[in-house]
PDB file of C-alpha atoms in Angstrom:
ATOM      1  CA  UNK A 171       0.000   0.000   0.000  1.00  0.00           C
ATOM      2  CA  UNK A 172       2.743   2.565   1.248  1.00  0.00           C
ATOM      3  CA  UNK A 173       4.562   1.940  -2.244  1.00  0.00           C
ATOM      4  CA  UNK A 174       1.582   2.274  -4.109  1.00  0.00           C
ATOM      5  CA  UNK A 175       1.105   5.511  -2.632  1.00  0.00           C
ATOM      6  CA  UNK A 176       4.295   6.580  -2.833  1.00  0.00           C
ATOM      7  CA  UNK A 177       4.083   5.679  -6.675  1.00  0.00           C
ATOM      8  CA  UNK A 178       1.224   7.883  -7.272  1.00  0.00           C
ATOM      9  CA  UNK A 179       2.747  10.805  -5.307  1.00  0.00           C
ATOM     10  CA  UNK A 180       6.175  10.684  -7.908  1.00  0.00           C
ATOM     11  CA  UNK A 181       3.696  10.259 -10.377  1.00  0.00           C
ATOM     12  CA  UNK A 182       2.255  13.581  -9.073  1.00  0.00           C
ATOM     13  CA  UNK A 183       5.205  14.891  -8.363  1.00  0.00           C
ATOM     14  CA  UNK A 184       6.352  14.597 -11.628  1.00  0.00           C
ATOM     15  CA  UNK A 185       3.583  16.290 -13.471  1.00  0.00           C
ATOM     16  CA  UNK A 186       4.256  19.163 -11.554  1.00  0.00           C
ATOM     17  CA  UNK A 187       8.108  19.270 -12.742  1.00  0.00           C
ATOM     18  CA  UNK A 188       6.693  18.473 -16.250  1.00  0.00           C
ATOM     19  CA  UNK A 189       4.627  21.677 -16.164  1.00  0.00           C
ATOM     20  CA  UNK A 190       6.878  24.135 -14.615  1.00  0.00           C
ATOM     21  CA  UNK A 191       9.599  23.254 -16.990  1.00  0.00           C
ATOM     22  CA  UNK A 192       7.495  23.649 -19.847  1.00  0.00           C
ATOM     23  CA  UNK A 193       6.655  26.766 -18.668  1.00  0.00           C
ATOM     24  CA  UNK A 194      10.184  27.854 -17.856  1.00  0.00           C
ATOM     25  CA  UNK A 195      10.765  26.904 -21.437  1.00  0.00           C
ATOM     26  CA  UNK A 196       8.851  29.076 -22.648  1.00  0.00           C
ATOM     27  CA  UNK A 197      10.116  32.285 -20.746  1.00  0.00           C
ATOM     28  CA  UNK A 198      13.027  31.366 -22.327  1.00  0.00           C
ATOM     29  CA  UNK A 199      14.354  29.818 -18.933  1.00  0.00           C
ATOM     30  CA  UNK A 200      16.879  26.291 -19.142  1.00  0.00           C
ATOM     31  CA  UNK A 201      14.003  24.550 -16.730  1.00  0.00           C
ATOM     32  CA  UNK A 202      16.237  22.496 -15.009  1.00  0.00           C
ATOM     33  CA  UNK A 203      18.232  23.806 -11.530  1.00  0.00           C
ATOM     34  CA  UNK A 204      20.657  26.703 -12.086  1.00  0.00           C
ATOM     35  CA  UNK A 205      24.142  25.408 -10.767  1.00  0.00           C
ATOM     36  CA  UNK A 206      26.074  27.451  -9.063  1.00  0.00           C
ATOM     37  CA  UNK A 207      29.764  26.021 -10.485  1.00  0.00           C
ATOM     38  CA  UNK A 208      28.314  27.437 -13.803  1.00  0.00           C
ATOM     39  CA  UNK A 209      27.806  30.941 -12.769  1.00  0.00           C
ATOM     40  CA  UNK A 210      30.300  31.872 -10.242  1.00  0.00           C
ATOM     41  CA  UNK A 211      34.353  31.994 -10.838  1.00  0.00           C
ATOM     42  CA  UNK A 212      36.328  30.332  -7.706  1.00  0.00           C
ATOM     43  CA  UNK A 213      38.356  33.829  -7.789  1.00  0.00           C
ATOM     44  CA  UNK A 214      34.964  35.776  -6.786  1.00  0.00           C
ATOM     45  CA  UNK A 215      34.842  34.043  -3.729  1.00  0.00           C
ATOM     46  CA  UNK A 216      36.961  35.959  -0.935  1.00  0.00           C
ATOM     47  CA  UNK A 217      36.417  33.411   1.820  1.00  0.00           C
ATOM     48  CA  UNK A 218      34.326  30.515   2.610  1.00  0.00           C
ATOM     49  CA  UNK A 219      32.854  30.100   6.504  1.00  0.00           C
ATOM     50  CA  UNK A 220      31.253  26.712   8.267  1.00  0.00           C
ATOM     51  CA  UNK A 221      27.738  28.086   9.517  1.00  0.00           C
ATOM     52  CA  UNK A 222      26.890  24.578  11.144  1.00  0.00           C
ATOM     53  CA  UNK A 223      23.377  23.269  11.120  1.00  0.00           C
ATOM     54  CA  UNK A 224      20.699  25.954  10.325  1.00  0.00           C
ATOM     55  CA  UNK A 225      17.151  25.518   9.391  1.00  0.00           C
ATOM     56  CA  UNK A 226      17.636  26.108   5.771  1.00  0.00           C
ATOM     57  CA  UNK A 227      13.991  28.519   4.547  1.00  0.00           C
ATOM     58  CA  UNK A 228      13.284  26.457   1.423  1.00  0.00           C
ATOM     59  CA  UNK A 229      12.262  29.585  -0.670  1.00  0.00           C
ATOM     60  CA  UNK A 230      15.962  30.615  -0.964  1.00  0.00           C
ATOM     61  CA  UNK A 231      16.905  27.210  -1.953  1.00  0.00           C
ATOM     62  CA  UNK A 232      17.401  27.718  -5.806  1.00  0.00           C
ATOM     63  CA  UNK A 233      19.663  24.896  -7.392  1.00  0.00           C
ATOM     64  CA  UNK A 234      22.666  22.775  -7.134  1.00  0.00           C
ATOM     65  CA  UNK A 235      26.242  23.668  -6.881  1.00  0.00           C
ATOM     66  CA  UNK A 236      27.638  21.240  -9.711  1.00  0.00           C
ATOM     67  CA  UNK A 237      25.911  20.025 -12.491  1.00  0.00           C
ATOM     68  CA  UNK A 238      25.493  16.466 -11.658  1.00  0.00           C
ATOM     69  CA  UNK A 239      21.910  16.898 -10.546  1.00  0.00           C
ATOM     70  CA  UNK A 240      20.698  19.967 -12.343  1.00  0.00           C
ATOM     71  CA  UNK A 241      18.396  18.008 -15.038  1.00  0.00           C
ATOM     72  CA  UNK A 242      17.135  15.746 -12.595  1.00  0.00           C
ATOM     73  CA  UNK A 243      14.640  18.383 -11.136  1.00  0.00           C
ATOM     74  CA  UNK A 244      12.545  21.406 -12.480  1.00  0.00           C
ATOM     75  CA  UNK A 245      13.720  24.750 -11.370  1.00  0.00           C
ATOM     76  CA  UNK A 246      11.190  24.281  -8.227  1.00  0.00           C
ATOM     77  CA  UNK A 247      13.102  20.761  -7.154  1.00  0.00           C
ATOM     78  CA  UNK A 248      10.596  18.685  -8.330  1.00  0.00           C
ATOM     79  CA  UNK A 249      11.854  15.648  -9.717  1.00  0.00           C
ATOM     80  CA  UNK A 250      11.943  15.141 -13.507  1.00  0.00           C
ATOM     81  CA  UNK A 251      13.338  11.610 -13.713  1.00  0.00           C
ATOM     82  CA  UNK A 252      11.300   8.720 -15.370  1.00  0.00           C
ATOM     83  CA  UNK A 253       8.773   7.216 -12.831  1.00  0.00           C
ATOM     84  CA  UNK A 254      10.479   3.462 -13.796  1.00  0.00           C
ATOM     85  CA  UNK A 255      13.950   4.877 -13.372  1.00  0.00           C
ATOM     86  CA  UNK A 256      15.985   3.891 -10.014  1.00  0.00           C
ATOM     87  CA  UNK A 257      16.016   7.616  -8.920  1.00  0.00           C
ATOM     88  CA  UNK A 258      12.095   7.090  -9.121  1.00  0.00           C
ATOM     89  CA  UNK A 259      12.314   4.487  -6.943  1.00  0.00           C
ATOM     90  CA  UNK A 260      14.524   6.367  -4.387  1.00  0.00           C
ATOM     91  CA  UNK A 261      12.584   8.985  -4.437  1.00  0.00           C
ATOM     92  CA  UNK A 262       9.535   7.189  -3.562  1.00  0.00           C
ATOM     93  CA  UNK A 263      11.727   5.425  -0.954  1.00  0.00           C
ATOM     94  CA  UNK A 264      12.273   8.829   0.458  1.00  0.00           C
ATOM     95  CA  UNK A 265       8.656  10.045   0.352  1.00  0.00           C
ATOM     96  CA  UNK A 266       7.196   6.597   2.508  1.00  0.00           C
ATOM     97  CA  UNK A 267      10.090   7.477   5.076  1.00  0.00           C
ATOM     98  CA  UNK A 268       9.217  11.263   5.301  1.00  0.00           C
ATOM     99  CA  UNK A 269       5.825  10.165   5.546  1.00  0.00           C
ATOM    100  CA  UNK A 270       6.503   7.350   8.718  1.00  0.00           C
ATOM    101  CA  UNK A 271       8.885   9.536  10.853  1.00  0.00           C
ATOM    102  CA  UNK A 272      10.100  12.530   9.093  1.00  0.00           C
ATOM    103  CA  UNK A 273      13.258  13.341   7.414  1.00  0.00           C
ATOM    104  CA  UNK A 274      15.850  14.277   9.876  1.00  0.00           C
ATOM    105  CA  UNK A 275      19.055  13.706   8.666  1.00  0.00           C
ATOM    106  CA  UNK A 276      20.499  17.172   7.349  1.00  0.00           C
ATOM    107  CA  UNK A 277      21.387  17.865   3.553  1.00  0.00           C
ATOM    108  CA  UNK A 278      24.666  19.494   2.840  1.00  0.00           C
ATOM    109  CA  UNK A 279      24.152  23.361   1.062  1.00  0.00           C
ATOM    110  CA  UNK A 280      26.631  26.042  -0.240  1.00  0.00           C
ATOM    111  CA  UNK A 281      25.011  29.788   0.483  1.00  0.00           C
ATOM    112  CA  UNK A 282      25.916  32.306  -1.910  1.00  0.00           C
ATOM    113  CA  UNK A 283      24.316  35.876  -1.958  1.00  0.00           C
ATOM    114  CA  UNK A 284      21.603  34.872   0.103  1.00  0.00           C
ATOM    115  CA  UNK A 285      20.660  31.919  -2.163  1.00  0.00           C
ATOM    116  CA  UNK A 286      21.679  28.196  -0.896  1.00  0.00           C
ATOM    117  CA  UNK A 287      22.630  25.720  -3.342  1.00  0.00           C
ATOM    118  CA  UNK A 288      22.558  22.012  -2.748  1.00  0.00           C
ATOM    119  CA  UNK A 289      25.850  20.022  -2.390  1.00  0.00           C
ATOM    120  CA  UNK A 290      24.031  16.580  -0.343  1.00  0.00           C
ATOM    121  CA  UNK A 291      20.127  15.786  -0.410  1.00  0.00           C
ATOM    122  CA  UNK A 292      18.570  16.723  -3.568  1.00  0.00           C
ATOM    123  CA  UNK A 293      16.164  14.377  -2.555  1.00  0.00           C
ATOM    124  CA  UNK A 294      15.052  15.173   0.431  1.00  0.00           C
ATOM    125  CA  UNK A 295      14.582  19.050  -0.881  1.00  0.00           C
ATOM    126  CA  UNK A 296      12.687  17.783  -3.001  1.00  0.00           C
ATOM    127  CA  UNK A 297      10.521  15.804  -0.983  1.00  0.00           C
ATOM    128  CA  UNK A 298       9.959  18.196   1.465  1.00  0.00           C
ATOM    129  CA  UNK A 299       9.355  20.770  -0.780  1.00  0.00           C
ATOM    130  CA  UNK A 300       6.313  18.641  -2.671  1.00  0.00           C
ATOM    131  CA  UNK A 301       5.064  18.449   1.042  1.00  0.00           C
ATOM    132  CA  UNK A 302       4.859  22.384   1.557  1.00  0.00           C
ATOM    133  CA  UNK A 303       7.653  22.463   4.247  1.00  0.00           C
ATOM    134  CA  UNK A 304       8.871  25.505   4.684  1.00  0.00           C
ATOM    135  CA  UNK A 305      12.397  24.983   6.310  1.00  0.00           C
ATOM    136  CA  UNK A 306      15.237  22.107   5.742  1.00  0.00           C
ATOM    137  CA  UNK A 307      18.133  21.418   8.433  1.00  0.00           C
ATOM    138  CA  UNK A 308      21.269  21.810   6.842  1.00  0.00           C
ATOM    139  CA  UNK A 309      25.394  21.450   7.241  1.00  0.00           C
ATOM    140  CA  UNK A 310      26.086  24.905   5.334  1.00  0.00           C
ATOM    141  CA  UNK A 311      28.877  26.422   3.971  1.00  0.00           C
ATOM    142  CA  UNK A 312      29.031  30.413   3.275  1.00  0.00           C
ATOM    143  CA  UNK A 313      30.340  31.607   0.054  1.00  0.00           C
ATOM    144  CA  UNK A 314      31.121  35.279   0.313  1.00  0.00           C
ATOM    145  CA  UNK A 315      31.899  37.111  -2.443  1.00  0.00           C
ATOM    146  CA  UNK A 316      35.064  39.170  -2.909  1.00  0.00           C
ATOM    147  CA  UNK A 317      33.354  42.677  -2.122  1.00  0.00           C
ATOM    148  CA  UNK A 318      32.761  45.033  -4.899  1.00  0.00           C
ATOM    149  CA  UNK A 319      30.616  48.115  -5.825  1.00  0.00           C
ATOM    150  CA  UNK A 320      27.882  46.106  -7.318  1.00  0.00           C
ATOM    151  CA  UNK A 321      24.907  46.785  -5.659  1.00  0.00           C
ATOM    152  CA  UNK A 322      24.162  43.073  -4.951  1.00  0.00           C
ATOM    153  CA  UNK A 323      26.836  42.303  -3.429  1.00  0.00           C
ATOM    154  CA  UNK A 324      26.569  45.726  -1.488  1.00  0.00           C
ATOM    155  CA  UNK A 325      23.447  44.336   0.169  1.00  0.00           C
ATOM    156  CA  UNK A 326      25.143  41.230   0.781  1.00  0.00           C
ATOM    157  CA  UNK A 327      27.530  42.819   3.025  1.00  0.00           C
ATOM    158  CA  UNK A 328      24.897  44.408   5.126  1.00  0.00           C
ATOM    159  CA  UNK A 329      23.144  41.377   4.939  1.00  0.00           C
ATOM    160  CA  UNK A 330      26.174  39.399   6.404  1.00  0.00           C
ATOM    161  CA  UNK A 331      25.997  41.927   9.724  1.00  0.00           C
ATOM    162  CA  UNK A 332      22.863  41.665  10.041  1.00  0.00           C
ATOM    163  CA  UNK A 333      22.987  37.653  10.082  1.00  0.00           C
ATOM    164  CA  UNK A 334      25.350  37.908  12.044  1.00  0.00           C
ATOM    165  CA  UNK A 335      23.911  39.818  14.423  1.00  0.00           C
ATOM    166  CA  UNK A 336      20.214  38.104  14.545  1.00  0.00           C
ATOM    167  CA  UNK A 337      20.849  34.656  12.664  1.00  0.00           C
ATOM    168  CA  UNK A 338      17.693  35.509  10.512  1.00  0.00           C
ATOM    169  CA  UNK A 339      17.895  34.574   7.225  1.00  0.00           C
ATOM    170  CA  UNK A 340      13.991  35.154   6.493  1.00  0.00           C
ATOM    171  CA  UNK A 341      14.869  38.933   5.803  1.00  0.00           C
ATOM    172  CA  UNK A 342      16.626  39.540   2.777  1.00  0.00           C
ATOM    173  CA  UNK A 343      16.805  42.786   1.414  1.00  0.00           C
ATOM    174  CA  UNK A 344      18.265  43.350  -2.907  1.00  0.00           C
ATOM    175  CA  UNK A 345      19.127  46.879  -2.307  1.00  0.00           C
ATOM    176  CA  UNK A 346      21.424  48.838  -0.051  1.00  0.00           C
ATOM    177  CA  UNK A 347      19.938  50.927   3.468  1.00  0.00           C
ATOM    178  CA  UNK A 348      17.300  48.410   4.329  1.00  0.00           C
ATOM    179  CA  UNK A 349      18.926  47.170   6.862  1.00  0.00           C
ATOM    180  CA  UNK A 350      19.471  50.141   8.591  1.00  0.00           C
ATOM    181  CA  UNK A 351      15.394  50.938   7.863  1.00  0.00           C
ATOM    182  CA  UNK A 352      14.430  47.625   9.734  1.00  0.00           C
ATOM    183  CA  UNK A 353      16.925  48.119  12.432  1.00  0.00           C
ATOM    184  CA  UNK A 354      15.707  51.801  13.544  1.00  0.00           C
ATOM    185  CA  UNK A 355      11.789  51.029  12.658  1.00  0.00           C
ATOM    186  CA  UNK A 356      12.324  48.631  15.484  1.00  0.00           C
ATOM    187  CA  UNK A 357      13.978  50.757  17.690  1.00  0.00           C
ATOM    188  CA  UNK A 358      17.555  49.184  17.559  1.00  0.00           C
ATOM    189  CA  UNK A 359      20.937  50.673  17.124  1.00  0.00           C
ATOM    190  CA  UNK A 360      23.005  50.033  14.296  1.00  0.00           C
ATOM    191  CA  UNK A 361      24.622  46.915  16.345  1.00  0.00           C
ATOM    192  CA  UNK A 362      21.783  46.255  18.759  1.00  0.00           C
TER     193      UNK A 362
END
């Protein structure tokens, strides 16, 4: 019964990659994960920091850090594999366990500008993402960028203050001062 089940939710699950990566395709998107290797140069990164185990939101999970898995989920993690394939199986494997007792063991995840990018436990993202969770426990590793004038990486820098100060990674702001906004609407100083 429990595989059968499981089955019918990859079968689901599936659809739903099938129609977001036709529509991706047709905004001119790839429709598979972006991967982070891909897009950033190893000499843009000016250090890289262990941030331990942190509930991981799954909203700023966006894609993979090599390419390895990128084709095997939409852009969404949903998984795009063939429902007789092994990573079918797995997958539905993975669902009847999440469903029994939960997935606890933590997925490995690279954060870069905000964004985390999966090293370990494609899977389970996408697992728990089908299921609506709304947070992940990860081992992450922190990417940060050499620092320049570009206004993302800007806000990244205030970002990385404010993290620091709060461990709140729910608040993400693309340009410069917001920080500084949130901080005194509250009623905080600068590094309160």
């Amino acid at each position: 019964k429990g595989v059968a089940m499981s089955s019918n939710i990859y079968h689901k699950a599936l659809r739903l990659a099938q129609k977001e990566q036709k529509s991706d395709i047709e905004n001119e998107l790839t429709g598979v994960l972006p991967v982070l290797d891909e897009h950033t140069s190893l000499s843009a990164i000016a250090y890289r920091e262990s941030l331990g185990i942190i509930d991981i939101p799954m909203e700023q999970i966006v894609g993979t850090v090599t390419a390895s898995r990128s084709r095997a989920f939409s852009t969404g993690f949903y998984p795009l594999m063939d429902e007789n394939s092994e990573f079918a199986a797995k997958w539905a494997t993975l669902c009847q366990a999440h469903l029994r007792e939960g997935i606890r063991e933590p997925i490995k995840a690279v954060e870069y500008l905000g964004k985390f990018y999966i090293v370990e436990g494609h899977k389970r993202v996408s697992v728990l993402k089908y299921f609506g969770a709304s947070s992940i426990s990860g081992n992450v590793t922190r990417w940060v960028p050499v620092q320049t004038d570009q206004p993302e990486v800007l806000a990244y820098y205030e970002f990385l203050d404010f993290y620091r100060l709060t461990g709140i990674y729910y608040i993400q702001f693309s340009r410069t001062g917001g920080y500084a906004e949130l901080t005194a609407a509250v009623g905080k100083k600068p590094n309160e």
